[in-house]
Amino acid sequence: VTNPLAPTLLSTTALSGYGEGVAVSGEYAYVAVGSSGMQIIDISNPASPTSVATLVGGSGSGYAEAINVSSPYAYLANGAGTEIFDITDPTNAFLVGTYADTHGNWVQDAMPISNYVYLCVWDIGIDIIDVSDPTNPTYVSTLANSINADIMFDGNYGYIASKQDGLTVIDVSDPGAPTTIANYDTDGSVRKVSYGSISMSGTQTGHIFGAETSLLSAVNVSDPNNMSVSGAVAVLAPANGLAYSSTLSGNTAYVSYGYHVRAIDITSPSAMTELGSISISDTAVVKKVVVKDN
């Protein structure tokens, strides 16, 4: 990204499962890889990264969706729980502690702050866990906030991606006892958040950049009680589903698409349109489609 206007692909690395989240520390990338747990990749040479380990986790492992690092530990949001790994030696990382969510709900993110970890628990809120002893994480309290997909901190504030409820700001000056400050209703569904300070009229102004369904928005959070959108850029929304393969017949592409077969007009590749689709099954995924006669 030397030239941000013209980024170039340096390399691609195969993962042990679906890449759901990534954290970078030093010369290593730590990836949440779904049902495979945590994968550690040596990125000291970005043009030729190598996988050094994959750790499934503890007995309560589920589906890893997010990972964050605060050396010497990595915190993995894994199904209905959280796992703590010692990454002092990334090539020989090991599990030191596990926490089964007290509500039994899905953990979307696990973000450390001071001696605590904030768990985004779906349909519940933010569970605050004391990890001063990482071998024995303990429950502290829950901050009610029904929809929580992602959380990050800047100074005394925490910013929660609350999906269709927008952006939620909390006060974490006392990490063990956070309080809700305000909520900002965005245009789309916020799934991920990141913080950045940008110059506006010569003044550095704090913004949360929210990854919405088909929009990247910049929310001015310099005054959490009076937030506003400074700008947004539309992102082409993906189709709903997962394509496995396609077959071409003339100017039509027939795509095996999850539980459907879709017919796409590719006469103009830059402006494709769907001609029609059919649902095949609600239980069996369509992996391939072929064409014969009509």
CSV table of C-alpha atoms in Angstrom, one decimal:
chain,number,residue,atom,x,y,z
A,1,VAL,CA,0.0,0.0,0.0
A,2,THR,CA,3.0,2.3,-0.7
A,3,ASN,CA,0.6,4.1,-3.0
A,4,PRO,CA,-2.8,3.8,-1.4
A,5,LEU,CA,-4.5,4.8,-4.6
A,6,ALA,CA,-3.0,1.8,-6.4
A,7,PRO,CA,-2.4,-1.1,-3.9
A,8,THR,CA,-0.9,-4.3,-5.3
A,9,LEU,CA,-1.3,-7.9,-4.2
A,10,LEU,CA,2.0,-9.3,-2.8
A,11,SER,CA,0.9,-12.8,-1.8
A,12,THR,CA,-1.9,-15.1,-0.8
A,13,THR,CA,-1.8,-17.6,1.9
A,14,ALA,CA,-4.1,-20.6,2.3
A,15,LEU,CA,-5.9,-20.9,5.6
A,16,SER,CA,-7.1,-23.9,7.6
A,17,GLY,CA,-10.7,-22.6,7.6
A,18,TYR,CA,-12.7,-19.5,6.8
A,19,GLY,CA,-10.8,-16.3,7.7
A,20,GLU,CA,-13.1,-14.4,10.0
A,21,GLY,CA,-10.7,-12.1,11.8
A,22,VAL,CA,-7.0,-11.1,11.9
A,23,ALA,CA,-4.6,-9.4,14.3
A,24,VAL,CA,-1.0,-8.5,13.7
A,25,SER,CA,1.7,-8.4,16.3
A,26,GLY,CA,5.4,-8.1,15.4
A,27,GLU,CA,6.2,-10.3,12.5
A,28,TYR,CA,3.2,-12.6,12.9
A,29,ALA,CA,-0.5,-12.5,11.9
A,30,TYR,CA,-3.0,-14.3,14.1
A,31,VAL,CA,-6.1,-15.4,12.2
A,32,ALA,CA,-9.5,-16.6,13.5
A,33,VAL,CA,-10.2,-19.5,11.1
A,34,GLY,CA,-13.7,-20.6,12.0
A,35,SER,CA,-14.0,-24.2,13.1
A,36,SER,CA,-10.2,-24.6,12.8
A,37,GLY,CA,-9.5,-22.1,15.7
A,38,MET,CA,-6.5,-19.9,15.5
A,39,GLN,CA,-3.8,-19.9,12.8
A,40,ILE,CA,-0.5,-18.2,13.2
A,41,ILE,CA,1.3,-16.9,10.1
A,42,ASP,CA,4.9,-15.6,9.8
A,43,ILE,CA,4.7,-12.4,7.8
A,44,SER,CA,8.3,-11.3,8.2
A,45,ASN,CA,8.5,-11.6,4.4
A,46,PRO,CA,5.1,-10.2,3.2
A,47,ALA,CA,5.8,-11.6,-0.3
A,48,SER,CA,6.2,-15.1,1.1
A,49,PRO,CA,4.2,-15.6,4.4
A,50,THR,CA,4.3,-19.1,6.0
A,51,SER,CA,1.9,-20.8,8.4
A,52,VAL,CA,3.7,-21.8,11.6
A,53,ALA,CA,0.8,-23.2,13.7
A,54,THR,CA,-2.9,-23.9,13.9
A,55,LEU,CA,-4.5,-24.4,17.4
A,56,VAL,CA,-8.0,-25.6,17.7
A,57,GLY,CA,-8.4,-24.5,21.3
A,58,GLY,CA,-10.1,-26.0,24.3
A,59,SER,CA,-13.0,-28.5,24.7
A,60,GLY,CA,-15.6,-25.7,24.4
A,61,SER,CA,-14.3,-24.6,21.0
A,62,GLY,CA,-16.9,-23.7,18.4
A,63,TYR,CA,-16.5,-21.3,15.5
A,64,ALA,CA,-13.8,-18.7,15.8
A,65,GLU,CA,-15.0,-15.3,14.5
A,66,ALA,CA,-12.5,-12.8,15.9
A,67,ILE,CA,-9.1,-12.5,17.4
A,68,ASN,CA,-7.1,-9.7,19.2
A,69,VAL,CA,-3.6,-9.6,20.6
A,70,SER,CA,-2.2,-7.9,23.7
A,71,SER,CA,1.3,-9.4,24.1
A,72,PRO,CA,2.1,-12.0,25.3
A,73,TYR,CA,-1.5,-13.2,24.8
A,74,ALA,CA,-4.0,-13.7,22.0
A,75,TYR,CA,-7.7,-13.7,22.8
A,76,LEU,CA,-9.9,-15.8,20.5
A,77,ALA,CA,-13.7,-15.3,20.3
A,78,ASN,CA,-14.6,-19.0,19.7
A,79,GLY,CA,-18.2,-20.0,19.6
A,80,ALA,CA,-19.9,-19.6,23.0
A,81,GLY,CA,-16.6,-18.9,24.7
A,82,THR,CA,-13.2,-17.2,24.7
A,83,GLU,CA,-9.7,-18.8,24.7
A,84,ILE,CA,-6.5,-17.2,25.8
A,85,PHE,CA,-3.2,-18.3,24.1
A,86,ASP,CA,0.3,-17.6,25.3
A,87,ILE,CA,2.1,-16.4,22.1
A,88,THR,CA,5.5,-15.5,23.7
A,89,ASP,CA,6.9,-17.9,21.1
A,90,PRO,CA,4.5,-17.8,18.2
A,91,THR,CA,6.0,-21.0,16.8
A,92,ASN,CA,5.1,-22.8,20.0
A,93,ALA,CA,1.9,-21.0,21.2
A,94,PHE,CA,-0.3,-22.8,23.7
A,95,LEU,CA,-3.6,-22.5,25.4
A,96,VAL,CA,-3.5,-21.1,28.9
A,97,GLY,CA,-7.1,-20.3,29.8
A,98,THR,CA,-10.7,-20.7,28.6
A,99,TYR,CA,-13.9,-18.9,29.5
A,100,ALA,CA,-17.3,-20.3,28.7
A,101,ASP,CA,-19.8,-17.5,28.3
A,102,THR,CA,-22.1,-17.3,31.2
A,103,HIS,CA,-25.1,-16.7,28.9
A,104,GLY,CA,-24.2,-19.5,26.4
A,105,ASN,CA,-24.5,-17.1,23.5
A,106,TRP,CA,-22.2,-16.6,20.5
A,107,VAL,CA,-19.2,-14.4,21.1
A,108,GLN,CA,-18.5,-12.1,18.2
A,109,ASP,CA,-15.4,-10.4,19.5
A,110,ALA,CA,-13.0,-10.5,22.4
A,111,MET,CA,-11.1,-7.2,22.9
A,112,PRO,CA,-8.6,-6.7,25.8
A,113,ILE,CA,-8.2,-3.5,27.8
A,114,SER,CA,-6.0,-3.3,30.9
A,115,ASN,CA,-6.7,-6.5,32.9
A,116,TYR,CA,-10.1,-7.1,31.3
A,117,VAL,CA,-11.5,-8.5,28.1
A,118,TYR,CA,-14.7,-7.2,26.6
A,119,LEU,CA,-16.7,-10.0,24.9
A,120,CYS,CA,-19.3,-9.0,22.3
A,121,VAL,CA,-22.0,-11.5,23.2
A,122,TRP,CA,-24.7,-11.8,20.5
A,123,ASP,CA,-28.2,-10.8,21.7
A,124,ILE,CA,-27.0,-10.1,25.2
A,125,GLY,CA,-24.4,-7.3,25.5
A,126,ILE,CA,-20.8,-6.8,26.5
A,127,ASP,CA,-19.5,-9.3,29.0
A,128,ILE,CA,-16.6,-7.9,31.0
A,129,ILE,CA,-14.1,-10.6,32.0
A,130,ASP,CA,-11.2,-10.2,34.5
A,131,VAL,CA,-8.0,-11.8,33.0
A,132,SER,CA,-5.5,-10.6,35.5
A,133,ASP,CA,-4.9,-14.3,35.9
A,134,PRO,CA,-5.2,-15.6,32.3
A,135,THR,CA,-5.3,-19.2,33.5
A,136,ASN,CA,-8.5,-18.4,35.4
A,137,PRO,CA,-10.6,-15.7,33.6
A,138,THR,CA,-13.6,-14.7,35.7
A,139,TYR,CA,-16.9,-12.9,35.0
A,140,VAL,CA,-17.2,-9.3,36.3
A,141,SER,CA,-20.4,-7.9,34.8
A,142,THR,CA,-22.5,-7.4,31.7
A,143,LEU,CA,-23.2,-4.1,29.9
A,144,ALA,CA,-26.6,-4.4,28.3
A,145,ASN,CA,-26.4,-3.8,24.5
A,146,SER,CA,-28.4,-6.4,22.6
A,147,ILE,CA,-26.5,-6.3,19.3
A,148,ASN,CA,-22.7,-6.4,19.4
A,149,ALA,CA,-20.6,-7.4,16.4
A,150,ASP,CA,-17.3,-5.7,17.1
A,151,ILE,CA,-15.7,-3.4,19.6
A,152,MET,CA,-12.5,-1.2,19.8
A,153,PHE,CA,-11.1,1.3,22.2
A,154,ASP,CA,-9.5,4.8,21.9
A,155,GLY,CA,-8.6,6.5,25.2
A,156,ASN,CA,-11.5,6.4,27.6
A,157,TYR,CA,-14.0,5.4,25.0
A,158,GLY,CA,-15.2,2.1,23.6
A,159,TYR,CA,-16.9,1.9,20.2
A,160,ILE,CA,-19.3,-0.9,19.4
A,161,ALA,CA,-20.5,-2.0,16.0
A,162,SER,CA,-24.2,-2.6,16.8
A,163,LYS,CA,-25.2,-3.7,13.3
A,164,GLN,CA,-28.7,-2.3,12.5
A,165,ASP,CA,-28.6,-0.3,15.7
A,166,GLY,CA,-25.6,1.7,14.4
A,167,LEU,CA,-22.7,2.8,16.5
A,168,THR,CA,-22.7,2.7,20.4
A,169,VAL,CA,-20.2,4.6,22.4
A,170,ILE,CA,-19.3,3.6,26.0
A,171,ASP,CA,-17.1,5.2,28.7
A,172,VAL,CA,-14.3,2.8,29.8
A,173,SER,CA,-12.4,5.1,32.0
A,174,ASP,CA,-13.1,2.4,34.6
A,175,PRO,CA,-12.7,-0.7,32.5
A,176,GLY,CA,-14.4,-2.9,35.1
A,177,ALA,CA,-17.5,-0.8,35.2
A,178,PRO,CA,-18.3,0.7,31.7
A,179,THR,CA,-21.2,3.0,31.1
A,180,THR,CA,-23.1,3.7,27.9
A,181,ILE,CA,-22.8,7.3,26.6
A,182,ALA,CA,-24.7,7.5,23.3
A,183,ASN,CA,-25.8,5.7,20.2
A,184,TYR,CA,-25.7,6.9,16.7
A,185,ASP,CA,-28.1,5.4,14.1
A,186,THR,CA,-26.2,5.0,10.9
A,187,ASP,CA,-27.7,4.4,7.5
A,188,GLY,CA,-26.6,0.8,7.2
A,189,SER,CA,-25.7,-2.2,9.4
A,190,VAL,CA,-22.4,-1.7,11.1
A,191,ARG,CA,-20.3,-4.9,11.3
A,192,LYS,CA,-16.8,-3.6,12.0
A,193,VAL,CA,-15.3,-0.5,13.5
A,194,SER,CA,-11.9,1.2,13.4
A,195,TYR,CA,-10.7,4.5,14.8
A,196,GLY,CA,-8.7,7.2,13.0
A,197,SER,CA,-8.0,10.9,13.6
A,198,ILE,CA,-8.2,13.0,10.4
A,199,SER,CA,-7.6,16.7,9.8
A,200,MET,CA,-10.7,18.8,9.3
A,201,SER,CA,-10.2,22.5,8.7
A,202,GLY,CA,-6.8,22.2,10.3
A,203,THR,CA,-8.0,20.4,13.4
A,204,GLN,CA,-7.3,16.7,14.2
A,205,THR,CA,-10.8,15.2,14.6
A,206,GLY,CA,-11.5,11.7,15.8
A,207,HIS,CA,-13.6,9.4,13.6
A,208,ILE,CA,-15.0,5.9,13.7
A,209,PHE,CA,-14.9,4.3,10.3
A,210,GLY,CA,-17.8,1.9,10.1
A,211,ALA,CA,-18.0,-1.1,7.8
A,212,GLU,CA,-21.7,-1.2,6.9
A,213,THR,CA,-23.4,-3.6,4.5
A,214,SER,CA,-22.7,-1.6,1.4
A,215,LEU,CA,-21.1,1.5,2.8
A,216,LEU,CA,-18.0,2.7,4.5
A,217,SER,CA,-18.9,5.7,6.7
A,218,ALA,CA,-16.8,8.2,8.7
A,219,VAL,CA,-18.6,9.1,11.9
A,220,ASN,CA,-17.3,12.2,13.7
A,221,VAL,CA,-16.9,11.1,17.4
A,222,SER,CA,-15.0,14.1,18.7
A,223,ASP,CA,-18.1,14.8,20.8
A,224,PRO,CA,-19.7,11.5,21.6
A,225,ASN,CA,-22.9,13.2,22.6
A,226,ASN,CA,-23.2,15.0,19.3
A,227,MET,CA,-22.0,12.6,16.6
A,228,SER,CA,-22.4,13.1,12.9
A,229,VAL,CA,-21.3,11.6,9.6
A,230,SER,CA,-18.5,13.5,7.9
A,231,GLY,CA,-18.7,11.4,4.7
A,232,ALA,CA,-19.3,8.0,3.3
A,233,VAL,CA,-18.4,5.9,0.2
A,234,ALA,CA,-20.6,3.3,-1.3
A,235,VAL,CA,-19.2,-0.2,-1.6
A,236,LEU,CA,-20.6,-2.7,-4.0
A,237,ALA,CA,-22.7,-5.1,-2.0
A,238,PRO,CA,-22.0,-8.8,-2.4
A,239,ALA,CA,-24.7,-11.1,-3.6
A,240,ASN,CA,-26.5,-13.1,-0.9
A,241,GLY,CA,-25.0,-16.5,-0.8
A,242,LEU,CA,-21.9,-18.5,-1.7
A,243,ALA,CA,-21.0,-19.4,-5.3
A,244,TYR,CA,-19.2,-22.7,-5.8
A,245,SER,CA,-18.9,-23.1,-9.6
A,246,SER,CA,-20.4,-21.9,-12.9
A,247,THR,CA,-21.0,-23.1,-16.4
A,248,LEU,CA,-21.2,-20.9,-19.5
A,249,SER,CA,-23.6,-21.4,-22.3
A,250,GLY,CA,-23.5,-18.6,-24.9
A,251,ASN,CA,-24.0,-15.3,-23.0
A,252,THR,CA,-25.5,-17.0,-19.9
A,253,ALA,CA,-23.6,-18.2,-16.9
A,254,TYR,CA,-25.4,-20.8,-14.8
A,255,VAL,CA,-24.1,-20.6,-11.2
A,256,SER,CA,-24.3,-23.2,-8.4
A,257,TYR,CA,-25.1,-20.8,-5.6
A,258,GLY,CA,-25.7,-22.3,-2.2
A,259,TYR,CA,-29.2,-23.7,-2.3
A,260,HIS,CA,-30.0,-22.2,-5.7
A,261,VAL,CA,-29.1,-22.2,-9.4
A,262,ARG,CA,-28.9,-18.7,-10.9
A,263,ALA,CA,-28.8,-17.7,-14.5
A,264,ILE,CA,-26.7,-14.6,-15.1
A,265,ASP,CA,-26.7,-12.6,-18.4
A,266,ILE,CA,-23.0,-11.9,-19.1
A,267,THR,CA,-23.4,-10.2,-22.4
A,268,SER,CA,-21.8,-7.1,-20.8
A,269,PRO,CA,-19.5,-8.4,-18.1
A,270,SER,CA,-19.3,-5.0,-16.5
A,271,ALA,CA,-23.1,-4.8,-16.2
A,272,MET,CA,-24.3,-8.4,-15.5
A,273,THR,CA,-28.0,-9.0,-14.7
A,274,GLU,CA,-29.8,-12.0,-13.2
A,275,LEU,CA,-32.2,-13.7,-15.7
A,276,GLY,CA,-33.7,-16.0,-13.2
A,277,SER,CA,-33.1,-18.4,-10.3
A,278,ILE,CA,-34.5,-21.6,-8.8
A,279,SER,CA,-34.3,-23.0,-5.3
A,280,ILE,CA,-33.1,-26.6,-5.4
A,281,SER,CA,-33.1,-27.6,-1.7
A,282,ASP,CA,-33.1,-26.2,1.8
A,283,THR,CA,-30.7,-28.8,3.1
A,284,ALA,CA,-28.2,-29.8,0.4
A,285,VAL,CA,-25.8,-27.3,-1.0
A,286,VAL,CA,-25.5,-27.1,-4.8
A,287,LYS,CA,-21.8,-27.5,-5.8
A,288,LYS,CA,-21.9,-27.8,-9.6
A,289,VAL,CA,-24.2,-27.3,-12.5
A,290,VAL,CA,-23.9,-28.4,-16.1
A,291,VAL,CA,-25.9,-27.7,-19.2
A,292,LYS,CA,-27.3,-30.1,-21.8
A,293,ASP,CA,-29.7,-29.3,-24.6
A,294,ASN,CA,-32.5,-27.2,-22.8
